[in-house]
Short mmCIF file of C-alpha atoms in Angstrom, two decimals:
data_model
loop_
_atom_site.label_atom_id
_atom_site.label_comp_id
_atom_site.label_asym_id
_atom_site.label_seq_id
_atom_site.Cartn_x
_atom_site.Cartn_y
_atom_site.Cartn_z
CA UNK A 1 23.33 -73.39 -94.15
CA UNK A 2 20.43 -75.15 -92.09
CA UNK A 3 16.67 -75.39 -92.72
CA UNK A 4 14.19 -73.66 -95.43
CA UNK A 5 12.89 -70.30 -94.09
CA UNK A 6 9.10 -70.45 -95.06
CA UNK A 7 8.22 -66.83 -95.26
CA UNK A 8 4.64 -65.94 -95.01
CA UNK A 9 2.84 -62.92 -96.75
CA UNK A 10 -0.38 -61.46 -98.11
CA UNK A 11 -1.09 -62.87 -102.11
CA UNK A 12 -1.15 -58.96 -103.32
CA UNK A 13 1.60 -58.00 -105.93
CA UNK A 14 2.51 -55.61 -103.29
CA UNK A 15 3.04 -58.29 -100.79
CA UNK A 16 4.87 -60.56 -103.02
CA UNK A 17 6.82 -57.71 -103.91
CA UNK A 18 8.05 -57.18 -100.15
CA UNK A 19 8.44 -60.87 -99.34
CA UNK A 20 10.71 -61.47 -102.54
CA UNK A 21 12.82 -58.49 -101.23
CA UNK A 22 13.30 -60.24 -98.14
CA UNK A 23 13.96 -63.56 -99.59
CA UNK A 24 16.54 -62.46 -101.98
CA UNK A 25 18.39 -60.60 -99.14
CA UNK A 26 18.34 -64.13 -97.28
CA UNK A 27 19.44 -65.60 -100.42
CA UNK A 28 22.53 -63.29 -100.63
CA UNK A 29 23.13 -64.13 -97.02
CA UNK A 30 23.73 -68.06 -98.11
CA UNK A 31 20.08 -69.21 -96.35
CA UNK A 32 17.11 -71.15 -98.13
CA UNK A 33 14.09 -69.71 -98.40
CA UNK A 34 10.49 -70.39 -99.35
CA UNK A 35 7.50 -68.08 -100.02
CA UNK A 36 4.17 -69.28 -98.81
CA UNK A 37 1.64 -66.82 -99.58
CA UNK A 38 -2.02 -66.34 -97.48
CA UNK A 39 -5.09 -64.43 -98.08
CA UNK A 40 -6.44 -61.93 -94.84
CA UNK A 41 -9.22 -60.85 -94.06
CA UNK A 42 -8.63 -57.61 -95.11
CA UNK A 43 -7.91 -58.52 -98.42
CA UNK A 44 -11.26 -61.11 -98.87
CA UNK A 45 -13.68 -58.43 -97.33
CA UNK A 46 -13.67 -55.48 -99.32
CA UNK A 47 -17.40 -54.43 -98.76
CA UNK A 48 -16.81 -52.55 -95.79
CA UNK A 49 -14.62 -49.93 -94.20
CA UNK A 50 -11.89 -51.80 -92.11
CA UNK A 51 -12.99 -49.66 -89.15
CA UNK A 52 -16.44 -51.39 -89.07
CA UNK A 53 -14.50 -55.05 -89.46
CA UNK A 54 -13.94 -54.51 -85.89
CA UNK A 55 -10.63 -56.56 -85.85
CA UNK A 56 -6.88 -55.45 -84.57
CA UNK A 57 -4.10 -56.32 -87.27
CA UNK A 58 -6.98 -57.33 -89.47
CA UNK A 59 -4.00 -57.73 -92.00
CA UNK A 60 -1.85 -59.15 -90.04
CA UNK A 61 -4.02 -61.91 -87.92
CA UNK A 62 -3.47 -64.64 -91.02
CA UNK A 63 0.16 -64.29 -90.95
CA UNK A 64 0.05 -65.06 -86.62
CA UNK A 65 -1.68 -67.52 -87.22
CA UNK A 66 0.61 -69.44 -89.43
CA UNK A 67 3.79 -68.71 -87.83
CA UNK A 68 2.25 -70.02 -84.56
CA UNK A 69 0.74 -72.80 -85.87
CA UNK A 70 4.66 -73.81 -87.56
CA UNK A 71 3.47 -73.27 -90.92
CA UNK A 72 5.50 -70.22 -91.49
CA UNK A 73 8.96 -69.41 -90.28
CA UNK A 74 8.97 -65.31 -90.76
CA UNK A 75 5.41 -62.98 -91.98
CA UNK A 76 6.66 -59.88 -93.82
CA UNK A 77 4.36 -57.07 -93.34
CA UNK A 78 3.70 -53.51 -94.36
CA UNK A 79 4.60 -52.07 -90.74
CA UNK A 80 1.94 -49.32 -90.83
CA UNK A 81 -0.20 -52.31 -91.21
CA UNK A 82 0.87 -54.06 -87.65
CA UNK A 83 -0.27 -53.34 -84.28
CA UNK A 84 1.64 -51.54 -81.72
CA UNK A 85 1.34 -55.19 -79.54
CA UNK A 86 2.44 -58.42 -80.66
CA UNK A 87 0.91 -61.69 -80.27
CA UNK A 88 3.15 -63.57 -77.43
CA UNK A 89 5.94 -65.29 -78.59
CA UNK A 90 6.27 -63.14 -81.70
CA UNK A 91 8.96 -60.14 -82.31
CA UNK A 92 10.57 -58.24 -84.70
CA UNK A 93 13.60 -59.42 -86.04
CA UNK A 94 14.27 -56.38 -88.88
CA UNK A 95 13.00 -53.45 -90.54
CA UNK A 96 14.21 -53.19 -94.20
CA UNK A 97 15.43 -49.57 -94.82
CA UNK A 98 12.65 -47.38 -95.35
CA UNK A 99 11.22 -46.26 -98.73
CA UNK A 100 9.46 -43.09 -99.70
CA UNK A 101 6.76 -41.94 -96.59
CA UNK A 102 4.69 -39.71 -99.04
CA UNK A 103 1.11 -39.90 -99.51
CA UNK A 104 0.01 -39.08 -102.81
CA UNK A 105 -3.46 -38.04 -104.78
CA UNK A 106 -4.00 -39.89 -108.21
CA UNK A 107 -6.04 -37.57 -110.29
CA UNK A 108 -8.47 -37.92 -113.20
CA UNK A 109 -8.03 -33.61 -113.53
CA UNK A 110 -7.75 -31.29 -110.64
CA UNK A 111 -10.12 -28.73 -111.44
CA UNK A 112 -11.88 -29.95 -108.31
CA UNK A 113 -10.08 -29.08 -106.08
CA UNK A 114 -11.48 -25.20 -105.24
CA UNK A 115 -14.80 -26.69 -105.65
CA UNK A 116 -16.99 -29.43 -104.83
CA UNK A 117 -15.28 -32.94 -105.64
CA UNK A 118 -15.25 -36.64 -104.07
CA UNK A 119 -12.11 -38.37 -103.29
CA UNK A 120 -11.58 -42.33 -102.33
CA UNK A 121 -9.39 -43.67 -99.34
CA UNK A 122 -10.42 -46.30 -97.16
CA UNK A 123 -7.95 -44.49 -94.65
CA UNK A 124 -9.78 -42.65 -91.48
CA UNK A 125 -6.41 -40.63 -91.30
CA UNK A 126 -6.53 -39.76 -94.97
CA UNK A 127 -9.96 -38.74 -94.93
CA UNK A 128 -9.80 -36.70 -91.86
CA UNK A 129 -6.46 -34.40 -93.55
CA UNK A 130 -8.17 -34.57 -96.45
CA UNK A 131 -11.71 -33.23 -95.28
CA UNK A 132 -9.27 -30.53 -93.04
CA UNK A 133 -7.94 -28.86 -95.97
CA UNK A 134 -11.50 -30.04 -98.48
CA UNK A 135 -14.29 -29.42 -95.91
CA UNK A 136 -16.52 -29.06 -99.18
CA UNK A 137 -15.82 -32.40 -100.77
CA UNK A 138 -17.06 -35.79 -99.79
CA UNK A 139 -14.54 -38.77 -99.54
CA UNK A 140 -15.79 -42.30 -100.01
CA UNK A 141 -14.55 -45.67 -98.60
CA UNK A 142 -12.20 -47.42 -101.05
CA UNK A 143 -10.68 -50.98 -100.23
CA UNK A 144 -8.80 -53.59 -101.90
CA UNK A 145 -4.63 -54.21 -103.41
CA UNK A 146 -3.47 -51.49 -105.18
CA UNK A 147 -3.92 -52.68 -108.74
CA UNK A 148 -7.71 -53.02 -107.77
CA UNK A 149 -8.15 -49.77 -106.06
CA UNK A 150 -6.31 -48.13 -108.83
CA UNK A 151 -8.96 -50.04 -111.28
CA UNK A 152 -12.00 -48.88 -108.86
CA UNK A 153 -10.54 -45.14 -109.27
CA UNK A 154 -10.60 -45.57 -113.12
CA UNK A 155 -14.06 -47.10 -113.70
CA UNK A 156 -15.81 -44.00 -110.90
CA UNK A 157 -17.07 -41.50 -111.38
CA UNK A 158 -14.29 -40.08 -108.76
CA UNK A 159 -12.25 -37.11 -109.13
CA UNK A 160 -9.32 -38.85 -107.21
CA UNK A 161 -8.03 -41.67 -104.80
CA UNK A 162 -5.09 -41.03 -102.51
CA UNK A 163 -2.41 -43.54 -102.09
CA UNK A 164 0.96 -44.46 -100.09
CA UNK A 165 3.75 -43.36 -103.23
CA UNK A 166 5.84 -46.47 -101.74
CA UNK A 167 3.94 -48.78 -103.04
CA UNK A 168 2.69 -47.48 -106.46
CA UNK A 169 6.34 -46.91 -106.90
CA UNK A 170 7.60 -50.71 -106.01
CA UNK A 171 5.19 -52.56 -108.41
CA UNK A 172 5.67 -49.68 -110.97
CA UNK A 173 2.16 -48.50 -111.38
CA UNK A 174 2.67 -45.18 -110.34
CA UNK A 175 0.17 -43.06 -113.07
CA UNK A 176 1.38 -39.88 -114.62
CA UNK A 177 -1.44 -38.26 -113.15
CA UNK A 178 -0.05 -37.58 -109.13
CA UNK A 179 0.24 -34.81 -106.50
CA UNK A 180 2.33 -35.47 -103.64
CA UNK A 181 0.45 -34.73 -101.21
CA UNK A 182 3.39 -32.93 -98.89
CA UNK A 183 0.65 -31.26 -96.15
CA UNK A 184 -0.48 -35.25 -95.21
CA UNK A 185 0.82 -36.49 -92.51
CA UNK A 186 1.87 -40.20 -93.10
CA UNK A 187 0.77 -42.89 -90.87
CA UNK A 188 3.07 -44.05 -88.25
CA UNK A 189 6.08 -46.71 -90.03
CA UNK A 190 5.12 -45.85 -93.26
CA UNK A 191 6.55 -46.94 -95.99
CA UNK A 192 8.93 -49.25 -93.89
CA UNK A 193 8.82 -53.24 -94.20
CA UNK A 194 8.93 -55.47 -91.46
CA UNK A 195 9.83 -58.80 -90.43
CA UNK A 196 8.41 -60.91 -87.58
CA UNK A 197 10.16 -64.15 -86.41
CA UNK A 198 9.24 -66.63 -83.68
CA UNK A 199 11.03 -66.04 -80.24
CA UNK A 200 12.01 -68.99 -79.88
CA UNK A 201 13.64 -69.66 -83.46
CA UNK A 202 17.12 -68.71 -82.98
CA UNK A 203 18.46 -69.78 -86.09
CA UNK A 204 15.52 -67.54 -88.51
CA UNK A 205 15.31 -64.67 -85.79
CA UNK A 206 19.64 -64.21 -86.46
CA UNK A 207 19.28 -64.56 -89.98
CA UNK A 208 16.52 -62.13 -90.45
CA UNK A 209 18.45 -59.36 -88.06
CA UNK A 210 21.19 -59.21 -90.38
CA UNK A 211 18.60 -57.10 -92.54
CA UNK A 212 17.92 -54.56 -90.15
CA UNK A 213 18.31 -51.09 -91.09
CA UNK A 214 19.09 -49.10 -87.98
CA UNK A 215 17.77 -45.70 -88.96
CA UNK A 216 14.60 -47.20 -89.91
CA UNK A 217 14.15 -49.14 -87.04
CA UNK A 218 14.63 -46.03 -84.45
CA UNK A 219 12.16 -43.47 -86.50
CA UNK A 220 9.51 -46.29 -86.90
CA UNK A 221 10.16 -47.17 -83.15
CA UNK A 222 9.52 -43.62 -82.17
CA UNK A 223 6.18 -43.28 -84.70
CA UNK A 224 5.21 -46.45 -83.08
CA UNK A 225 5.22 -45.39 -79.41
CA UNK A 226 3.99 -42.30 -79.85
CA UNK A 227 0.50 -44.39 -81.55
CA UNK A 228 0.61 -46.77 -78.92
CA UNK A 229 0.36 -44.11 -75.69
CA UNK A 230 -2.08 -42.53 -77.80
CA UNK A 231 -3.86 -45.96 -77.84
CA UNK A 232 -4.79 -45.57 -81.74
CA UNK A 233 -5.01 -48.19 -84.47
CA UNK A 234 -5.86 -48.31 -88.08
CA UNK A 235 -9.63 -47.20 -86.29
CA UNK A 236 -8.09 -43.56 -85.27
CA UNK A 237 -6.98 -40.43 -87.60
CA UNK A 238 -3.27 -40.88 -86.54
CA UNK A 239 -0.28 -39.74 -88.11
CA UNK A 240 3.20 -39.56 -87.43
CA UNK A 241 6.38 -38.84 -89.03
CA UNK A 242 10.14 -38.91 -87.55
CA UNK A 243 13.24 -38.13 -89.46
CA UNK A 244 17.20 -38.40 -88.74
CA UNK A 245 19.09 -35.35 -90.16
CA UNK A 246 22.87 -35.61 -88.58
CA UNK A 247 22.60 -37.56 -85.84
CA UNK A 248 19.16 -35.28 -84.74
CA UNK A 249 15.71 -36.29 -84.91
CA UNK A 250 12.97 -34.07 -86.08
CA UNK A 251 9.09 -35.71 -85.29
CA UNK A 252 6.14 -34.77 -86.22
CA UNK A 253 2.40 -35.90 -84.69
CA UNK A 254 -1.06 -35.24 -85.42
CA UNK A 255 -4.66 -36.72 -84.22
CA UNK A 256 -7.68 -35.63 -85.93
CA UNK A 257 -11.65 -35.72 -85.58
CA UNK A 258 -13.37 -38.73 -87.88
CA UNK A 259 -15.01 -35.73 -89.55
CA UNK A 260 -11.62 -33.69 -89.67
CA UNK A 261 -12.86 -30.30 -88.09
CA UNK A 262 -10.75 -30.73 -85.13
CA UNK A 263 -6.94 -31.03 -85.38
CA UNK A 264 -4.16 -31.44 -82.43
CA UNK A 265 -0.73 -31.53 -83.82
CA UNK A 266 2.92 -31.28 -82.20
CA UNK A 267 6.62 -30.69 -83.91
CA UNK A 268 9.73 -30.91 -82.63
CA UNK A 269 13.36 -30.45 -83.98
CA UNK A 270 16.90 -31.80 -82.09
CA UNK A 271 15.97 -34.60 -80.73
CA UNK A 272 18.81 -37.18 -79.44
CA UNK A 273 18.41 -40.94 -80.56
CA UNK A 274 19.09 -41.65 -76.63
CA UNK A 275 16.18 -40.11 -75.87
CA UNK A 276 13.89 -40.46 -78.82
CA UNK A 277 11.41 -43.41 -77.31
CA UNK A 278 10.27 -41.53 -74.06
CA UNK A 279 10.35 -37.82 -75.79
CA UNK A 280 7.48 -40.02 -78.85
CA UNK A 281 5.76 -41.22 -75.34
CA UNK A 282 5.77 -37.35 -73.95
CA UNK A 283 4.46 -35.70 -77.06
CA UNK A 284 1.35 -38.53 -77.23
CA UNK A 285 1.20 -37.12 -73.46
CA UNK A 286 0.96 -33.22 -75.04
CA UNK A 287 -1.22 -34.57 -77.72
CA UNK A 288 -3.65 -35.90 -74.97
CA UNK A 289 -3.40 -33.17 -72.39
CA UNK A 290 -4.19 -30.61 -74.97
CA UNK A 291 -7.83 -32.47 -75.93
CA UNK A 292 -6.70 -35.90 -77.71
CA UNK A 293 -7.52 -37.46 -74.21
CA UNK A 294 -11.58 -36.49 -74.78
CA UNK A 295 -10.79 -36.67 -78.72
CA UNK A 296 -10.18 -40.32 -78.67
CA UNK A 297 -13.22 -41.13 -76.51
CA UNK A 298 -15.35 -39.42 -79.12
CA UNK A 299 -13.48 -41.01 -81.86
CA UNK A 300 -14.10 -44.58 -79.91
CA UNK A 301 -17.57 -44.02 -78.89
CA UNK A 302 -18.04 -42.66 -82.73
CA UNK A 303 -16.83 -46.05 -84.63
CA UNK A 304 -18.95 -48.29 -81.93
#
């Protein structure tokens, strides 16, 4: 076929891991392909909590950068990672089919749990659920790739870290030692991987759409909106959660104080596909009507 697609990511294992899955997709397909890998922000500053890094897409930025500058073709992404607005002249070209949306508690022993204890996320939504259900126990900021986070949890004096299962599970490092944690709300899209092309590459943006998983695409696309009316980021306790079961979508959304004391949540079962986008858009309206509006001031005014 025609040119090398370079195809930018982050230099974590994890990262690798995705891009490799998208280049040996491509590779099946009959295209060339080319990994470039680049380091973010996000991965160089680990020193402080991302929401005090004061930067949208802080993972994400890099990867812009180089596909606008023509030194990347494609940047494959964690989607929970991306935000809701793309940089002009950049769109989604697939969503690889999506893997396990859990989050999950690695545990040194779990005693703790009815008592006093002190967990590690560098996640405002994780700590808020977490402080919900453990208003006792103190959570600290933890940042870094997974393999160094996971090191960080065994050289603490921590009682536990929680984690996304997806990626544990693709780099197989997932410990023995795990609860699902099935009451956690994931964040929007994840567990899905995306692909970003250049608008105005034609010949990458069809090759990468062959990889597009439709289910995926519509319940990340409905998680998605629903963060965007509620104008959230990685800098808001956000989660949301939409499932296909026969043709039916079931959703699920939740916005919580930094501190975790105050909870709005909305569910909702039967849900057409046709429909799905503006009923995500309707229940970020509920969410706000019914206190998120004066929730996410506070939360703003709060990280400031």
């Amino acid at each position: 076929m025609g040119k090398v697609i370079k195809i930018g990511t982050r230099d974590s294992q994890l990262a690798l891991w995705q891009a490799e899955t998208v280049q040996n997709k491509l590779i099946s397909l009959g295209y060339k392909t080319e990994i470039i890998p680049v380091k973010s922000t996000g991965d160089v500053v680990l020193d402080k909590p991302l929401y005090e890094l004061g930067i949208t897409g802080i993972f994400t930025k890099t990867l812009d950068v180089a596909m606008l500058n023509g030194s990347v073709d494609i940047a494959v992404h964690s989607m929970k990672d991306v935000p809701t607005l793309l940089p002009t002249g950049i769109i989604q070209s697939a969503v690889l089919e999506r893997a396990n949306t859990s989050d999950i508690l690695v545990y040194k022993e779990l005693d703790f749990l009815n008592s006093d204890g002190v967990i590690a996320t560098g996640s405002l939504r994780r700590k808020a659920q977490w402080l919900h259900r453990y208003p006792s126990h103190k959570v600290v900021d933890l940042r870094g790739n997974v393999n160094l986070r996971l090191k960080k949890l065994e050289e603490s004096s921590w009682n536990g870290a929680i984690f996304a299962k997806a990626g544990l599970e693709r780099i197989k490092v997932l410990p023995e030692d795990y609860m699902e944690l099935d009451w956690m709300v994931p964040a929007p899209a994840q567990g899905a991987v995306v692909v970003h092309t250049m608008e105005n590459d034609n010949y990458t943006s069809e090759a990468v759409s062959k990889l597009n998983d439709g289910e995926t695409d519509t319940c990340t696309q409905i998680e998605r909106s629903f963060l965007r009316k509620l104008e959230g980021g990685c800098t808001a306790p956000i989660g949301a959660l939409a499932t296909i079961n026969g043709g039916d979508i079931s959703f699920e959304g939740v916005l919580f104080s930094l501190d975790g004391t105050q909870k709005i949540s909305i569910k909702h079962k039967g849900i057409k596909v046709s429909e799905a986008i503006t009923f995500a858009e309707k229940c970020a309206n509920e969410i706000l009507s019914n206190g998120g509006k004066d929730l996410m001031k506070e939360i703003k005014s709060e990280l400031k």
